[in-house]
Amino acid sequence: MLRMLKPQQLHPGMILFVLGLCHLMEDQKVQAGNCWLQQGKNGRCQVLYMPGMSREECCRSGRLGTSWTEEDVPNSTLFRWMIFNGGAPNCQPCKETCDNVDCGPGKRCKMNRRSKPRCICAPDCSNVTWKGPVCGSDGKTYRDECTLMKFKCKGHPDLDVQYQGKCKKTCRDVMCPGSSTCVVDQTNNAYCVTCNRICPEVPSSDQSLCGNDGIVYASACHLRRATCLLGRSIGVAYEGQCVKAKSCDDIKCSAGKKCLWDGKMSRGRCAACAETCSESRSDEAVCASDNTTYPSECKMKQAACSLGLLLEVKHSGSCNSITEDLDDDDDEEDQDYMAYIRLSPVLDG
């Protein structure tokens, strides 16, 4: 072996080979590190991408946030760093400036207060012609379309403009784009939806639903189609065929639901009863169909479940308030708060 040989016995070529091998091993030790997907606010590397990777390989993609650590440590140490230390120390970000950073559509690179490059939402609003408020597909009103686009960029990819103007409680004056139709859902909010007028044939009655209108629908698709054509939520009373019930004793609800009796229509419907309600704000009070003011709609539903009677919101605010929302003039609108079938922006069955 080499250690048994005297220096004068070593061939010059072997000496060069050994020196080159040592240099290569040392170079690999320096280069082999760990590639990470991001650097946290604490300055440590977080979310391991791949171990045993050189800085050149790690930073080749040019992705903002990618970082590298030089230490070649065992997996147990990496695990301890990630779980107990908030990430790996000595974190070296691949990008220190915004040069050649591609943040993707609707975003741009900007140096933050800590002089770190960050991708921020900056949608192109040059083609936006409507400057007024818009109603989003989440049922919320936005100051303008550009504001909605920024909110969409910040983690809400499914958010879109439903219609121009503030979100409404009725379909009056709502101009839906294209071939979409305005529908009032079970929470009395107007949505623009695309109606699917064709539902697949249902071979058996296993999927049938009894609607709040006392009509049996072959499936959830058929109920949504009827809702779309009607222009307001029908809602589900209970699963299966409608029965001629004299009281809730004649109606069998699925697990976790309770029958509430609608004295006005002499029908029952199954509802999910909330066990707890969050603390109510002063602007959440509602006037219910029993002419009682409840701190919130959740509290009203709790009372309905306790009484076994169907309660619906007549209007927001106290029952003693002089002014009511003029848009809520359909007192007989069938309002389903069961959260069984909620209308989506596209009712595609």
XYZ file of C-alpha atoms in Angstrom:
349
model
C 0.000 0.000 0.000
C 1.014 3.659 -0.461
C 1.812 4.201 3.213
C 4.246 1.271 3.111
C 6.222 2.867 0.285
C 8.992 5.319 0.848
C 8.683 8.719 -0.886
C 11.673 7.969 -3.134
C 9.931 4.767 -4.318
C 6.820 6.600 -5.608
C 6.599 7.131 -9.332
C 6.188 10.839 -10.255
C 3.045 10.015 -12.223
C 1.506 8.313 -9.177
C 2.235 11.335 -7.036
C 0.435 13.575 -9.533
C -2.493 11.162 -9.630
C -2.827 11.107 -5.825
C -2.597 14.906 -5.619
C -5.247 15.286 -8.356
C -7.558 12.836 -6.615
C -7.229 14.692 -3.308
C -7.946 17.997 -5.065
C -11.031 16.518 -6.771
C -12.344 15.116 -3.479
C -11.799 18.476 -1.781
C -13.554 20.302 -4.653
C -16.536 17.934 -4.459
C -16.726 18.466 -0.722
C -16.952 22.219 -1.239
C -19.358 22.054 -4.173
C -21.769 19.396 -2.914
C -24.426 21.176 -0.901
C -28.189 21.390 -0.632
C -30.641 23.204 -2.898
C -33.645 24.921 -1.308
C -36.814 26.418 -2.795
C -36.959 29.515 -0.628
C -35.281 31.638 1.981
C -37.485 32.481 4.950
C -37.821 35.873 6.650
C -35.543 34.506 9.367
C -32.754 34.259 6.774
C -32.665 30.457 6.840
C -33.198 28.146 3.874
C -36.581 26.450 3.875
C -38.292 23.722 1.796
C -35.515 21.373 0.666
C -35.476 20.778 -3.107
C -32.519 18.394 -3.530
C -29.461 17.405 -1.463
C -26.006 16.827 -2.905
C -26.253 19.596 -5.506
C -23.667 22.193 -6.431
C -24.482 25.900 -6.323
C -24.167 26.130 -10.100
C -26.704 23.342 -10.633
C -29.032 24.705 -7.950
C -29.088 28.252 -9.319
C -29.231 27.310 -13.002
C -33.019 27.720 -13.244
C -32.865 31.399 -12.235
C -35.986 30.944 -10.114
C -36.468 33.688 -7.551
C -36.347 32.310 -4.030
C -34.061 29.364 -4.786
C -31.219 29.199 -2.272
C -28.195 27.027 -1.558
C -26.290 25.865 1.510
C -22.710 24.614 1.331
C -22.789 22.232 4.297
C -22.905 18.578 3.319
C -24.677 17.231 6.394
C -26.596 13.996 7.074
C -30.368 13.787 6.624
C -30.905 13.756 10.395
C -29.280 17.193 10.656
C -31.366 18.538 7.771
C -34.505 17.224 9.470
C -33.553 18.877 12.772
C -32.879 22.178 11.028
C -36.213 22.171 9.223
C -38.354 21.051 12.172
C -36.717 22.711 15.158
C -34.539 25.548 13.819
C -36.816 27.142 11.208
C -34.565 26.098 8.323
C -30.905 25.651 7.439
C -28.287 28.263 8.457
C -25.790 29.986 6.151
C -28.428 30.337 3.446
C -27.170 31.762 0.151
C -29.922 33.027 -2.182
C -29.274 32.464 -5.874
C -30.686 35.854 -6.819
C -29.528 39.021 -5.047
C -31.000 41.489 -7.564
C -33.930 41.679 -9.977
C -31.674 41.166 -12.997
C -33.047 38.484 -15.352
C -35.805 37.515 -12.915
C -38.980 36.258 -14.611
C -41.871 36.422 -12.148
C -44.469 35.162 -14.606
C -47.582 36.856 -16.018
C -49.185 39.539 -13.869
C -46.136 39.904 -11.604
C -42.888 41.857 -11.560
C -39.707 41.816 -9.534
C -39.114 44.517 -6.918
C -36.463 45.009 -4.242
C -38.069 45.017 -0.799
C -37.093 46.993 2.311
C -34.476 44.394 3.221
C -32.910 44.840 -0.250
C -34.087 41.410 -1.344
C -35.671 40.753 -4.761
C -39.330 39.783 -4.492
C -42.082 39.057 -7.015
C -45.126 41.240 -6.452
C -48.545 41.305 -8.106
C -48.715 43.910 -10.867
C -51.431 42.920 -13.359
C -51.691 44.691 -16.700
C -54.805 46.850 -16.382
C -54.293 48.777 -19.627
C -57.121 46.908 -21.380
C -59.654 47.474 -18.576
C -62.342 49.797 -19.927
C -64.887 49.670 -17.064
C -63.588 51.894 -14.266
C -66.395 51.319 -11.742
C -66.908 48.598 -9.109
C -67.307 44.947 -10.115
C -68.848 41.894 -8.467
C -66.424 38.985 -8.111
C -67.205 35.295 -8.418
C -66.683 35.063 -4.638
C -69.748 37.273 -4.110
C -67.700 40.274 -2.974
C -67.646 43.769 -4.444
C -64.293 45.156 -5.603
C -63.475 48.827 -6.184
C -62.580 48.083 -9.800
C -61.450 45.234 -12.034
C -57.775 46.006 -11.476
C -58.211 45.597 -7.709
C -59.876 42.233 -8.326
C -57.003 41.155 -10.593
C -54.492 41.965 -7.839
C -56.514 39.945 -5.328
C -56.665 37.074 -7.846
C -52.891 37.175 -8.157
C -52.507 36.872 -4.380
C -53.555 33.248 -4.084
C -57.083 33.283 -5.528
C -56.624 31.880 -9.066
C -60.328 31.025 -9.512
C -61.512 34.585 -8.870
C -63.116 36.308 -11.870
C -65.453 39.211 -12.617
C -69.095 38.124 -12.608
C -70.699 41.347 -13.685
C -70.139 45.092 -13.634
C -71.388 47.054 -10.644
C -71.720 46.157 -6.980
C -72.864 42.668 -5.961
C -76.652 42.581 -5.745
C -79.293 40.682 -3.799
C -81.616 40.329 -6.774
C -81.124 39.826 -10.513
C -82.686 43.203 -11.236
C -80.331 45.329 -13.373
C -77.681 42.595 -13.438
C -76.151 42.305 -16.921
C -74.450 38.936 -17.202
C -71.719 38.590 -19.861
C -72.086 36.266 -22.832
C -74.640 33.475 -22.523
C -74.519 33.296 -18.719
C -77.696 33.712 -16.680
C -78.356 35.549 -13.435
C -79.423 33.324 -10.532
C -80.124 34.214 -6.898
C -78.569 31.585 -4.653
C -79.740 30.310 -1.272
C -78.002 33.188 0.523
C -79.901 35.740 -1.607
C -76.862 36.787 -3.633
C -77.044 37.269 -7.402
C -74.591 35.225 -9.476
C -73.947 34.905 -13.199
C -73.793 31.206 -14.107
C -73.666 29.093 -17.221
C -76.669 26.792 -17.248
C -76.141 23.190 -18.215
C -79.414 22.271 -19.895
C -78.527 18.590 -20.370
C -78.164 16.140 -17.481
C -77.166 12.478 -17.860
C -79.887 9.877 -17.519
C -80.163 8.421 -14.037
C -80.776 4.639 -14.171
C -82.218 4.403 -10.648
C -83.799 6.585 -7.987
C -80.738 6.359 -5.711
C -79.695 9.915 -6.591
C -83.142 11.505 -6.345
C -83.621 14.583 -4.181
C -86.709 16.224 -2.759
C -86.532 19.945 -3.440
C -87.783 22.680 -1.147
C -90.537 23.244 -3.690
C -91.939 19.739 -3.028
C -90.776 18.423 -6.422
C -88.633 15.302 -6.834
C -85.466 15.772 -8.905
C -83.685 12.801 -10.467
C -80.237 14.043 -9.401
C -78.317 17.056 -8.140
C -77.676 18.001 -11.770
C -81.417 18.111 -12.491
C -82.015 20.297 -9.432
C -79.241 22.704 -10.435
C -80.662 22.884 -13.964
C -84.114 23.722 -12.597
C -82.550 26.334 -10.308
C -80.770 27.903 -13.250
C -83.872 28.045 -15.419
C -85.982 29.385 -12.550
C -83.468 32.078 -11.663
C -83.333 31.416 -7.924
C -82.221 28.708 -5.532
C -84.592 25.807 -4.998
C -82.511 23.974 -2.437
C -82.717 20.434 -1.084
C -85.269 19.475 1.507
C -83.921 15.958 1.942
C -82.527 13.020 0.003
C -84.845 10.594 -1.770
C -88.478 10.896 -2.836
C -90.743 13.586 -1.408
C -93.173 12.197 1.164
C -96.558 13.511 2.274
C -95.475 14.367 5.778
C -97.784 15.575 8.520
C -94.822 16.432 10.753
C -91.083 15.924 11.010
C -91.767 12.476 12.440
C -92.500 11.310 8.901
C -89.175 12.555 7.480
C -85.906 10.688 7.853
C -82.825 12.899 7.681
C -79.291 11.737 6.952
C -76.690 11.620 9.715
C -75.798 15.009 11.192
C -79.012 16.726 10.075
C -82.275 17.537 11.770
C -85.754 18.025 10.361
C -87.170 21.547 10.633
C -90.881 22.058 10.012
C -92.030 24.769 7.639
C -95.447 25.724 9.055
C -96.133 28.107 6.194
C -95.814 25.421 3.504
C -96.629 22.431 5.750
C -93.397 20.771 4.668
C -90.245 19.660 6.422
C -86.641 19.994 5.390
C -83.424 18.574 6.769
C -80.809 21.051 7.955
C -77.310 20.802 9.377
C -77.307 22.330 12.847
C -74.243 24.323 13.861
C -73.051 23.569 17.378
C -71.266 26.867 17.951
C -71.351 30.360 16.485
C -68.524 32.867 16.434
C -68.941 36.132 18.325
C -71.397 38.312 16.430
C -70.650 41.798 15.189
C -73.207 44.568 15.520
C -73.786 44.648 11.760
C -74.628 40.925 11.562
C -78.068 41.111 13.212
C -80.969 39.677 11.191
C -84.737 39.826 11.399
C -86.125 36.289 11.053
C -89.431 35.014 9.685
C -90.763 34.708 13.264
C -90.321 38.500 13.601
C -87.525 38.019 16.110
C -84.159 39.747 15.917
C -81.134 37.452 16.202
C -77.498 38.580 16.689
C -76.507 36.743 13.503
C -77.805 34.283 10.927
C -75.889 31.529 12.713
C -77.725 32.310 15.965
C -81.013 32.208 14.048
C -80.170 28.760 12.703
C -79.306 27.594 16.213
C -82.709 28.776 17.428
C -84.392 27.017 14.486
C -82.678 23.747 15.355
C -83.590 24.142 19.017
C -87.264 24.805 18.191
C -87.439 22.315 15.320
C -88.999 25.055 13.183
C -87.783 26.534 9.921
C -86.621 30.136 10.293
C -85.522 32.321 7.400
C -84.030 35.790 7.138
C -86.620 38.438 6.294
C -84.051 41.197 6.130
C -80.761 42.252 7.671
C -80.768 44.370 10.822
C -83.253 44.560 13.654
C -86.941 43.751 13.157
C -87.644 47.152 14.751
C -85.575 49.048 12.196
C -87.551 51.494 10.093
C -85.546 51.048 6.911
C -85.094 47.726 5.225
C -83.015 46.705 2.241
C -85.191 47.661 -0.708
C -83.605 44.937 -2.810
C -84.936 42.247 -0.438
C -88.555 42.626 -1.531
C -89.214 38.976 -2.311
C -90.486 37.852 1.096
C -91.749 34.592 -0.331
C -88.432 33.662 -1.893
C -87.565 30.122 -0.845
C -84.291 30.463 1.021
C -82.290 27.300 1.637
C -79.535 27.594 4.208
C -78.743 23.880 4.358
C -75.343 24.129 2.630
C -76.090 20.870 0.814
C -75.820 22.136 -2.734
C -74.259 25.553 -3.194
C -74.398 27.204 -6.583
C -70.974 27.549 -8.183
C -69.991 30.116 -10.801
C -70.558 27.412 -13.430
C -73.433 24.997 -12.878
C -72.094 22.225 -15.036
C -73.815 19.279 -13.365
